[in-house]
Short mmCIF file of C-alpha atoms and ligand atoms in Angstrom, two decimals:
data_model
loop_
_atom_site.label_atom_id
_atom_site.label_comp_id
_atom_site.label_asym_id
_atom_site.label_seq_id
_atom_site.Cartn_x
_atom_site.Cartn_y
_atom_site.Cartn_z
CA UNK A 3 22.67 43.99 -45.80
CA UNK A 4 21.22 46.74 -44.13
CA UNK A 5 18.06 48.05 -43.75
CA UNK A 6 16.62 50.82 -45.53
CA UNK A 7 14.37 52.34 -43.07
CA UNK A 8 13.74 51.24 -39.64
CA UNK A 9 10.58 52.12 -37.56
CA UNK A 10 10.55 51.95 -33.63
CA UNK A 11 7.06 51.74 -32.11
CA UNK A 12 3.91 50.97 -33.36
CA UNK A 13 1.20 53.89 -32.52
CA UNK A 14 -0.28 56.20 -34.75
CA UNK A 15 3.33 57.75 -35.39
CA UNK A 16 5.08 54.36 -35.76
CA UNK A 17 1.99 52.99 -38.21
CA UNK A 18 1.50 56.16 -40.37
CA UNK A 19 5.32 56.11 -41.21
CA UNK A 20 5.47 52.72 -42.53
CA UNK A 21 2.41 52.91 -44.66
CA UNK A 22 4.32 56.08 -45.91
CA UNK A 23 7.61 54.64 -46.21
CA UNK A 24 6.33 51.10 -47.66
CA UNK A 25 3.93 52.79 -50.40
CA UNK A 26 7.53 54.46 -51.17
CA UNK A 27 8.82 51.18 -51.69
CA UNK A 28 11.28 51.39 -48.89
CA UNK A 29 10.07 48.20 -47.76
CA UNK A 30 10.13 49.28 -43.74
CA UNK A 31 10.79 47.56 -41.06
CA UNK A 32 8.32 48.17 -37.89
CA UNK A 33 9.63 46.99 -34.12
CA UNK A 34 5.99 47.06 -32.76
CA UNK A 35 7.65 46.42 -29.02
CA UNK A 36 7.64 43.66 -26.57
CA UNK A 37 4.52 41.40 -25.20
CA UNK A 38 6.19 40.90 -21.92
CA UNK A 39 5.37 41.77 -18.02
CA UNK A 40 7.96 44.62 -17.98
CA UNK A 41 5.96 46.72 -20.69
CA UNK A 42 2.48 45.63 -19.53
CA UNK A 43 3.51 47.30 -16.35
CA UNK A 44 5.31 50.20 -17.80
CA UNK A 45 2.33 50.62 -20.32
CA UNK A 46 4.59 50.65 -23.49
CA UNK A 47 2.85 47.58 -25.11
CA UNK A 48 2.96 47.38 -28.71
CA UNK A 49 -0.24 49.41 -30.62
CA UNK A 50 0.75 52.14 -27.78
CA UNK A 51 -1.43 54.32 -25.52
CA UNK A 52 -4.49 54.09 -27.98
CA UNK A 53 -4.39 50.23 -27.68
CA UNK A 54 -5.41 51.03 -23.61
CA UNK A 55 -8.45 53.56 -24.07
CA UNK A 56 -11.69 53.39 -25.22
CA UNK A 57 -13.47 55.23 -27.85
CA UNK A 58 -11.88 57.56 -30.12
CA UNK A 59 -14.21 60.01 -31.23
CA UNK A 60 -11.64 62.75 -32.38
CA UNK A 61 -9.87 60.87 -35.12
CA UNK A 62 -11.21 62.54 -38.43
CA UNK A 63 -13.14 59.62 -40.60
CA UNK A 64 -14.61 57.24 -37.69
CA UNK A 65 -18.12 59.13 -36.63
CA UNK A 66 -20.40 56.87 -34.83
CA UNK A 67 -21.80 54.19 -36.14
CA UNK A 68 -21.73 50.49 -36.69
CA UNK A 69 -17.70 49.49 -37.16
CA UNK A 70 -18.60 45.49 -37.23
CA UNK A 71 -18.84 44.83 -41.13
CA UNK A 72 -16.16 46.86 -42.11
CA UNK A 73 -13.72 45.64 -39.42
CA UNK A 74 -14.70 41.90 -40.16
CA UNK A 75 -13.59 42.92 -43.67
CA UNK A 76 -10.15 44.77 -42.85
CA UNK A 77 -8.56 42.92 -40.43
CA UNK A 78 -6.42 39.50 -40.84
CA UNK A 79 -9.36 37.70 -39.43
CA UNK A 80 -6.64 35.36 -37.03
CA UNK A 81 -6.40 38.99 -35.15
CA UNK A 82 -9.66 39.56 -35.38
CA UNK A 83 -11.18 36.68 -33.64
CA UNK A 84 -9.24 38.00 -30.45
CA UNK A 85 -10.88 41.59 -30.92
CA UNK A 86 -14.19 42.82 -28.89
CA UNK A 87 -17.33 42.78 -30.84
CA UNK A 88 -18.10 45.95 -32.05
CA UNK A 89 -20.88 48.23 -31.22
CA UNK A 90 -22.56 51.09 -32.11
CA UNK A 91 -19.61 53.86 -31.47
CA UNK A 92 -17.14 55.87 -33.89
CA UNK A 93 -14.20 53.45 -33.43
CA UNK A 94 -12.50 52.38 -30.20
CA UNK A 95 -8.53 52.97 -29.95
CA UNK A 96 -7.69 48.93 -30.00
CA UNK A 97 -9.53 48.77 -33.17
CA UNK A 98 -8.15 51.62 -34.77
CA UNK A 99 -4.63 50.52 -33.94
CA UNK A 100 -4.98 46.95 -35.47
CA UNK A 101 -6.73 49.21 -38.50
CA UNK A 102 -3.54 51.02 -38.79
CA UNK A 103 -1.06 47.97 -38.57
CA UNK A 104 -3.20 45.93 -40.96
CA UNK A 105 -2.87 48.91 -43.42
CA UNK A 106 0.83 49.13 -42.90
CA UNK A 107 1.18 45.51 -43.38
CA UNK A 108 -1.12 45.55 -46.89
CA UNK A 109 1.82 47.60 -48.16
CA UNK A 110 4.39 44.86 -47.22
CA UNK A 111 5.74 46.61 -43.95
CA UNK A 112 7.50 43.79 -42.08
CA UNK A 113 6.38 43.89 -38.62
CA UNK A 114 8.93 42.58 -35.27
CA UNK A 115 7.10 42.21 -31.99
CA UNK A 116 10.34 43.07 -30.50
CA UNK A 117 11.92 46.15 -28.26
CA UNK A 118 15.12 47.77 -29.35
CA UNK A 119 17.02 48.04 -26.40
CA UNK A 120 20.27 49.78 -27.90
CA UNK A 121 21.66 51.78 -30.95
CA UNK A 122 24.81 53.19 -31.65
CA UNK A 123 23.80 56.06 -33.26
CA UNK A 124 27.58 57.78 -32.44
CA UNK A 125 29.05 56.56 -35.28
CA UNK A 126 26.65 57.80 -38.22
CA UNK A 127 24.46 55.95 -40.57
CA UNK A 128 23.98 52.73 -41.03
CA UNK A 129 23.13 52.56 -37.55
CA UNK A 130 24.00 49.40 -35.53
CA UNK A 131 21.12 48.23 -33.88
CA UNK A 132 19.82 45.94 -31.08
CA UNK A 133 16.79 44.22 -30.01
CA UNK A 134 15.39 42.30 -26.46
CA UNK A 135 14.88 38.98 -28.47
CA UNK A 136 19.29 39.28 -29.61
CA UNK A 137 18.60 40.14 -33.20
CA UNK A 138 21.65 42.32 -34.65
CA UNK A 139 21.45 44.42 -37.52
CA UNK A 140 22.24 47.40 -39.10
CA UNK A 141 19.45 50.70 -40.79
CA UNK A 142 20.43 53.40 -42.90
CA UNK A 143 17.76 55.68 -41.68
CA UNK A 144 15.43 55.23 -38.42
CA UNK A 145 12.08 56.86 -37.38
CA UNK A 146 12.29 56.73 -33.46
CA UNK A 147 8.03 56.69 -32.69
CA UNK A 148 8.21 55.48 -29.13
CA UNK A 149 5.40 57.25 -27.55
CA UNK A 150 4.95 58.31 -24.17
CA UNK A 151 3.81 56.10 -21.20
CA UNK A 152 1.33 56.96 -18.15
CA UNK A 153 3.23 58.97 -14.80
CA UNK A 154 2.32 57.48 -11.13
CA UNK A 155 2.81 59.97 -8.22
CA UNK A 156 6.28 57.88 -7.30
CA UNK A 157 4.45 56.85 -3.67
CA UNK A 158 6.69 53.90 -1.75
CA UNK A 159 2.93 52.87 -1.72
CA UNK A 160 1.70 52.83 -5.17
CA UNK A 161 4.85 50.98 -6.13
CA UNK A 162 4.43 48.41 -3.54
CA UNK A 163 0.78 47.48 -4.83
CA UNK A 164 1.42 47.39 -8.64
CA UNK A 165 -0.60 44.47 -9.56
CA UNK A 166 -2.46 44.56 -6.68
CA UNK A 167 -5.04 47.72 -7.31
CA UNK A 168 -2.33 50.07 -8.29
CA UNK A 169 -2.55 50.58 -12.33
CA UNK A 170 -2.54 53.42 -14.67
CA UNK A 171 -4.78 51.69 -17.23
CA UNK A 172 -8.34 51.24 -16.57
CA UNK A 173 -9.23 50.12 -19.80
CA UNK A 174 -6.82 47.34 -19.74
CA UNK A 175 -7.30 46.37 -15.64
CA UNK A 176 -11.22 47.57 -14.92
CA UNK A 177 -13.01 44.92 -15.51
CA UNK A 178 -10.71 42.43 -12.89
CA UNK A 179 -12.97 41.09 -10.45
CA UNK A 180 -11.39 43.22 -7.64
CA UNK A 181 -12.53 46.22 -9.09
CA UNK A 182 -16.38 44.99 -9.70
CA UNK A 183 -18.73 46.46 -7.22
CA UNK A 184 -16.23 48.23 -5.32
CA UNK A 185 -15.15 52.10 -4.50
CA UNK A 186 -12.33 52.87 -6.73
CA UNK A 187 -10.25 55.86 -7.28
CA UNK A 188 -8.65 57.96 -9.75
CA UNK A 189 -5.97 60.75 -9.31
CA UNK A 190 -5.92 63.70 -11.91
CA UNK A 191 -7.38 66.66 -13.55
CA UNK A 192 -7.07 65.85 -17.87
CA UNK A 193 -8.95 63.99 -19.92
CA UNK A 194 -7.15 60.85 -19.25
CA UNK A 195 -8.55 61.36 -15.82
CA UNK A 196 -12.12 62.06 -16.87
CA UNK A 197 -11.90 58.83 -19.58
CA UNK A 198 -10.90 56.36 -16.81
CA UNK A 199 -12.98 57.41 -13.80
CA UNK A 200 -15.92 57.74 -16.61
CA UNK A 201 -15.06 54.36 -17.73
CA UNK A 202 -14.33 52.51 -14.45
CA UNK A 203 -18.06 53.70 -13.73
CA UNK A 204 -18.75 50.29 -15.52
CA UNK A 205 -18.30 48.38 -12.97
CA UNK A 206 -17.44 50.47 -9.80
CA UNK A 207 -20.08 50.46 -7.58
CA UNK A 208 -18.72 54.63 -7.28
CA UNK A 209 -15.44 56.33 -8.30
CA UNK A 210 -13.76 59.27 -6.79
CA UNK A 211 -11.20 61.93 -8.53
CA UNK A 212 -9.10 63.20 -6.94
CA UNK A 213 -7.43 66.15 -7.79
CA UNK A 214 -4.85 68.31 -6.88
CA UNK A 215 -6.70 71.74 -7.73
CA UNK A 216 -10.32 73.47 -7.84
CA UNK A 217 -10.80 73.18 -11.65
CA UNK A 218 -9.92 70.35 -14.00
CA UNK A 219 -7.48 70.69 -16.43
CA UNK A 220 -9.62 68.77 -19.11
CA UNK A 221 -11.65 69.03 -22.26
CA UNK A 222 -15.11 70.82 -21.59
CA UNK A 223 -17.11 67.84 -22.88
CA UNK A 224 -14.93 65.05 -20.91
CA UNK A 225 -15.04 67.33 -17.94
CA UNK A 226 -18.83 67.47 -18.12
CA UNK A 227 -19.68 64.10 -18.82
CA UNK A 228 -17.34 62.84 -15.81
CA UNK A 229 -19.16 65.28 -13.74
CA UNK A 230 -22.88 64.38 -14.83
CA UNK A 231 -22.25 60.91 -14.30
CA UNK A 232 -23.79 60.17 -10.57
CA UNK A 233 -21.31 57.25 -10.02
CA UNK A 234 -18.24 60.16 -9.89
CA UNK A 235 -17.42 62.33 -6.77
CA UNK A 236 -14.74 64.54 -7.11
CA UNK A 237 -12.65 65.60 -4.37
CA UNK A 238 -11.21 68.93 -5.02
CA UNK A 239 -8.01 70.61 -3.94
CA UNK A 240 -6.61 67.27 -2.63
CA UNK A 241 -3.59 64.86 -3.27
CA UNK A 242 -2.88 61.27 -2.67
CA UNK A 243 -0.89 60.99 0.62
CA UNK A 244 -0.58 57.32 0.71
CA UNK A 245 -2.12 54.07 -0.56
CA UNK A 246 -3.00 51.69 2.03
CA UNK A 247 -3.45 47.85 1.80
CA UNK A 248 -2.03 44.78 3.25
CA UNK A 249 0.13 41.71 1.24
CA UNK A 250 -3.49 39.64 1.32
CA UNK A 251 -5.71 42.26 -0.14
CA UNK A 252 -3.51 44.60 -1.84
CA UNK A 253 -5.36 48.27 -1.70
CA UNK A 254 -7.69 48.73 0.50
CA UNK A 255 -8.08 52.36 0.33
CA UNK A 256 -5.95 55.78 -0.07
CA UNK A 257 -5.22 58.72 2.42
CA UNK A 258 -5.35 61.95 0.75
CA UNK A 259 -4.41 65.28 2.01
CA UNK A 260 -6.25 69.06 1.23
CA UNK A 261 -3.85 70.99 -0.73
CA UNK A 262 -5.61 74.17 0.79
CA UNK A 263 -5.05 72.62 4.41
CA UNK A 264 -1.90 70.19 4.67
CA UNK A 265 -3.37 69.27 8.39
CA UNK A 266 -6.35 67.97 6.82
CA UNK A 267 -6.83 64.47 5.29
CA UNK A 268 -9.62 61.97 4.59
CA UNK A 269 -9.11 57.96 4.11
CA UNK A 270 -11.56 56.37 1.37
CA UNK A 271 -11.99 53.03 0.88
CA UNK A 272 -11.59 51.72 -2.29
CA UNK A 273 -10.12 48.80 -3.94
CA UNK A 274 -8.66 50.25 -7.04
CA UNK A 275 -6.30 53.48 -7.33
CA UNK A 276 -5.82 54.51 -11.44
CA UNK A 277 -2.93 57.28 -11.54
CA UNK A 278 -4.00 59.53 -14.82
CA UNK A 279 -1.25 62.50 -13.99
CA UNK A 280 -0.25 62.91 -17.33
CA UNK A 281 3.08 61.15 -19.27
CA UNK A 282 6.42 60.71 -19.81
CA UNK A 283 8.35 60.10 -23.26
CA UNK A 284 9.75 56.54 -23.75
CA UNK A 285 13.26 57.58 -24.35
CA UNK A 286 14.99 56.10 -21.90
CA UNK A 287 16.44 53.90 -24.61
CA UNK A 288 18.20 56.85 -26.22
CA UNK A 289 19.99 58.75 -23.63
CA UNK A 290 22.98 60.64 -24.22
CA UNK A 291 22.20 59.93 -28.02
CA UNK A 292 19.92 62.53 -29.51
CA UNK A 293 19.12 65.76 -27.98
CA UNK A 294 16.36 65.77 -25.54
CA UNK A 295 14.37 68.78 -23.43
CA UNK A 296 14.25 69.16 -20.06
CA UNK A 297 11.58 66.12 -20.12
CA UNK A 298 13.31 63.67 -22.16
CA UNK A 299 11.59 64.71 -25.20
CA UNK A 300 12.95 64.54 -28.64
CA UNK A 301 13.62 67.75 -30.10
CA UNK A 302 13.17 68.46 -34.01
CA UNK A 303 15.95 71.26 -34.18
CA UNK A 304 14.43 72.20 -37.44
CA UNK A 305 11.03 74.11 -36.97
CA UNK A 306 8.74 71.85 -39.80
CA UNK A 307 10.74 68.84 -39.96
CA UNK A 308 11.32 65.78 -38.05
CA UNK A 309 15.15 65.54 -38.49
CA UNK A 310 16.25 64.84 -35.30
CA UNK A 311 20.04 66.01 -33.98
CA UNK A 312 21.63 63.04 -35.51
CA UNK A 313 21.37 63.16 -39.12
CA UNK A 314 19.31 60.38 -40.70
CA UNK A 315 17.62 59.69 -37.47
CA UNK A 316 14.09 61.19 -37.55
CA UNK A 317 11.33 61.38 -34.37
CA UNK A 318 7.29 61.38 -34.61
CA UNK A 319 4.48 61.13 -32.53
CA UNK A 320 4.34 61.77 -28.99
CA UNK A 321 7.99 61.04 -28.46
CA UNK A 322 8.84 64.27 -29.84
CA UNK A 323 5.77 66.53 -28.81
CA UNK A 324 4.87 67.63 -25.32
CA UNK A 325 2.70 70.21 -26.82
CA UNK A 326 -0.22 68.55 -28.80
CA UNK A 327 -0.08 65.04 -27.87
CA UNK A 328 -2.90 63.86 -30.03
CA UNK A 329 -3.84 60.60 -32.09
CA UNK A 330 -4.39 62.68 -35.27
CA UNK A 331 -0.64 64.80 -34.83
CA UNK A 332 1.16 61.65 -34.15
CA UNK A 333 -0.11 60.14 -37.49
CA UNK A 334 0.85 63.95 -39.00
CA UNK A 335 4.21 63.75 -37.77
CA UNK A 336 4.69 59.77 -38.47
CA UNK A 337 3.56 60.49 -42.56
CA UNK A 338 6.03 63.65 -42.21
CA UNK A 339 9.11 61.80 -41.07
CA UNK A 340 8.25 58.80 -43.61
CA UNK A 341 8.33 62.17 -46.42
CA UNK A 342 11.95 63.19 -44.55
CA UNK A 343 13.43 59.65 -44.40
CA UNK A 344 12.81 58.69 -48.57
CA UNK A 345 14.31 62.17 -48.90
CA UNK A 346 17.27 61.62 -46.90
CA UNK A 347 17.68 57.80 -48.40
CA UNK A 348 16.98 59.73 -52.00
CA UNK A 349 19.95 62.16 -51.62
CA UNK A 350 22.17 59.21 -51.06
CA UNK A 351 21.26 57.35 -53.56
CA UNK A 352 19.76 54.53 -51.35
CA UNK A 353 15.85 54.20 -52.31
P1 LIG B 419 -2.61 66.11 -18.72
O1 LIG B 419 -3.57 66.82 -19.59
O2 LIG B 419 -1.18 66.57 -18.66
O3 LIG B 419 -3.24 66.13 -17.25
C1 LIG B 419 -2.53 65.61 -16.16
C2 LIG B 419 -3.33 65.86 -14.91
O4 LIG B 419 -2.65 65.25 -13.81
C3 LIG B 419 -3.49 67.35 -14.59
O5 LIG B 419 -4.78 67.62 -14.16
C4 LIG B 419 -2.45 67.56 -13.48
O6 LIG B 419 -2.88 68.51 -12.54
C5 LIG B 419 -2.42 66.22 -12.80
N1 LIG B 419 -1.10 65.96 -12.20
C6 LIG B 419 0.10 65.93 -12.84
N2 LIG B 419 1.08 65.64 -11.97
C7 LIG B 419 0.48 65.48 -10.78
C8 LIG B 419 0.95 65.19 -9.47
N3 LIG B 419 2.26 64.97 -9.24
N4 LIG B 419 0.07 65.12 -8.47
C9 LIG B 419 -1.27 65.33 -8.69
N5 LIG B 419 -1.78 65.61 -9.89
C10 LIG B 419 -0.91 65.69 -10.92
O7 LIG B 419 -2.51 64.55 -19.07
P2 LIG B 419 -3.63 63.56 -19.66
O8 LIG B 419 -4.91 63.72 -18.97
O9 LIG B 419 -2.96 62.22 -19.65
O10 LIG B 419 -3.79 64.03 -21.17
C11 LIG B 419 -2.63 64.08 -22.04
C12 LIG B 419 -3.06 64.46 -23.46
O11 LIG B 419 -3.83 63.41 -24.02
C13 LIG B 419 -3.94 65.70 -23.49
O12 LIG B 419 -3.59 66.45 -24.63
C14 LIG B 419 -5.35 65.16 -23.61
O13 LIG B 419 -6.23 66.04 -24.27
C15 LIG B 419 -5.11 63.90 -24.41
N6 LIG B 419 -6.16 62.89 -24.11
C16 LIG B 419 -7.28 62.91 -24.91
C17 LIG B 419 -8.28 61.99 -24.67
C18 LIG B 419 -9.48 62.01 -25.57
O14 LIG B 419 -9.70 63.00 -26.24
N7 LIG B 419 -10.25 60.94 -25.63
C19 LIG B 419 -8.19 61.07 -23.61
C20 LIG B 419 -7.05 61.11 -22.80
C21 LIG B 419 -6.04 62.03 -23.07
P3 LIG B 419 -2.95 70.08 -12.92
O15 LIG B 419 -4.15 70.24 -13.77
O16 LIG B 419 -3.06 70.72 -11.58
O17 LIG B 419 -1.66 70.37 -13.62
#
């Protein structure tokens, strides 16, 4: 029998639509993703992008305080035990996510730690559907929540050192021993920039920005506290010409190059290089299927809904918005499309 209502991805998108859709008694189904090499390295582990930063102090309901007592409480405690202690902060974006999932699974959402790798979405609802791990079936409606994952520069260089002090995740890689006590750098101008090389300041013994321009592109408060923090130099008007290491010790330092000057570069030595240059949509899956823009986002051809261009299909979260890209409009868009899908299973007669 098919499924009512299948959910791909497990952020704040992916977790918002199945509390919606299982408080609806559609009794979803969630494909969190893969725990495998492939998406470790691609950054499109299950609980998404939030699972890989630190604190979240923009998500309406978590100001600061102590978390540990009410977490204890929430969470299946056999998830728990593998969680960070908690301290005194508004709620870090690990602990949020397993907040989320533990909500959507109070309400009977059946969670897969699986990837869909293919759907025939050509020949109309229900939808024949694949996953990595060979399981077959078919879903009368789907939310695609897939999220985006983290851009590198496309260097020969970075590529060849992935693993080896190339990453695009400090919160998940930082605190390896190769990056203790060492020079480490980051490229970019956002806020993911200013969150990494603020973080990495943990346990670099310095970190350098590097960025492409003369002003950063990020928040006023991120931008500020990166640039207060005596650990950080910034290196302005400047890109990343090449990575440099050897086999043995993986990066030893970059080369970058003045944007204002081509002729002129500098070499730093560092140990680490974080690429924070912004993301692209994980939709890779879906080509040729649904429409797309020029960036392989999903478009909602319907200003206000989350209808995507095949009917019963529906997109949320930053899969389908290049615009906002926010924790709190994910969730928005994840209880919107939960709102469409019941609709759309309503009018058929299948809820
Ligand atoms: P972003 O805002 O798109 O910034 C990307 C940065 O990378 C820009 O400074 C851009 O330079 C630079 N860049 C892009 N391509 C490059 C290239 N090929 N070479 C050199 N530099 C390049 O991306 P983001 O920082 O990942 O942030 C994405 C969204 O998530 C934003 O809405 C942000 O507010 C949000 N976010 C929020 C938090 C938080 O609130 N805690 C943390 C992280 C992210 P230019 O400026 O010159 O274009």
């Amino acid at each position: 029998m098919a499924e009512r209502i299948t959910i791909i991805g497990s952020g704040p998108a992916g977790w918002t639509a199945a509390i919606y859709a299982a408080r609806a008694n559609l009794e979803p189904v969630v494909y969190e993703g893969a725990f495998n090499e492939d998406n470790r390295l691609k950054g499109t582990l299950p609980l998404g992008q939030l699972a890989q930063t630190t604190e979240v102090e923009n998500f309406p309901g978590f100001p600061s305080g102590d978390m540990t007592g009410y977490l204890d409480d929430s969470i299946d405690e056999k998830i728990r035990k593998y969680m960070a202690p908690n301290s005194k902060h508004g709620v870090s974006g690990p602990e949020l996510m397993e907040l989320m999932r533990q909500q959507a699974k109070n309400f009977g959402t059946r969670v897969v730690t699986d990837d869909i790798v293919d759907l025939d979405l050509a020949n109309g609802s229900p939808f024949k559907i694949k996953s990595l791990g060979g399981d077959e079936f078919e879903s009368h409606a789907i939310i695609i929540a897939t999220g985006a994952s983290a851009n590198y520069l496309g260097l020969e260089s970075e590529e060849r050192f992935k693993n080896m002090g190339v990453s695009a995740c400090a919160v998940c890689d930082g605190a390896m021993p190769r990056y203790r006590d060492n020079a480490l750098v980051v490229v970019g101008g956002g806020d993911s920039a200013m969150e990494e090389g603020t973080f990495l300041t943990k346990y670099a013994s310095k970190v350098y920005i590097v960025h492409r321009r003369a002003e950063f592109r990020a928040s006023k408060i991120m931008a500020e506290r990166a640039l207060a923090n005596p650990k950080i130099e910034v290196k302005w008007n400047s890109n990343i010409d090449e990575v440099l290491g050897d086999d043995t010790n993986g990066v030893t330092g970059v080369r970058i190059r003045s944007t204002i000057d081509e002729g002129q570069t500098e070499e730093l030595a560092v140990s680490g290089y974080f690429a924070a240059i912004g993301h692209t949509p994980n939709t890779s899956f879906l080509k040729g299927q649904l429409e797309m823009n020029d960036k392989g986002y999903l478009i909602w051809p319907v200003s206000h809904r989350t209808n995507t261009s095949v009917d019963g299909v529906f997109a949320a979260g930053d899969v389908a918005d290049d615009h906002y890209k926010q924790a709190v409009t994910a969730a928005g868009t994840g209880c919107a499309s939960a709102l469409d899908a019941e609709r759309w299973l309503a009018a058929r007669g299948l809820v």
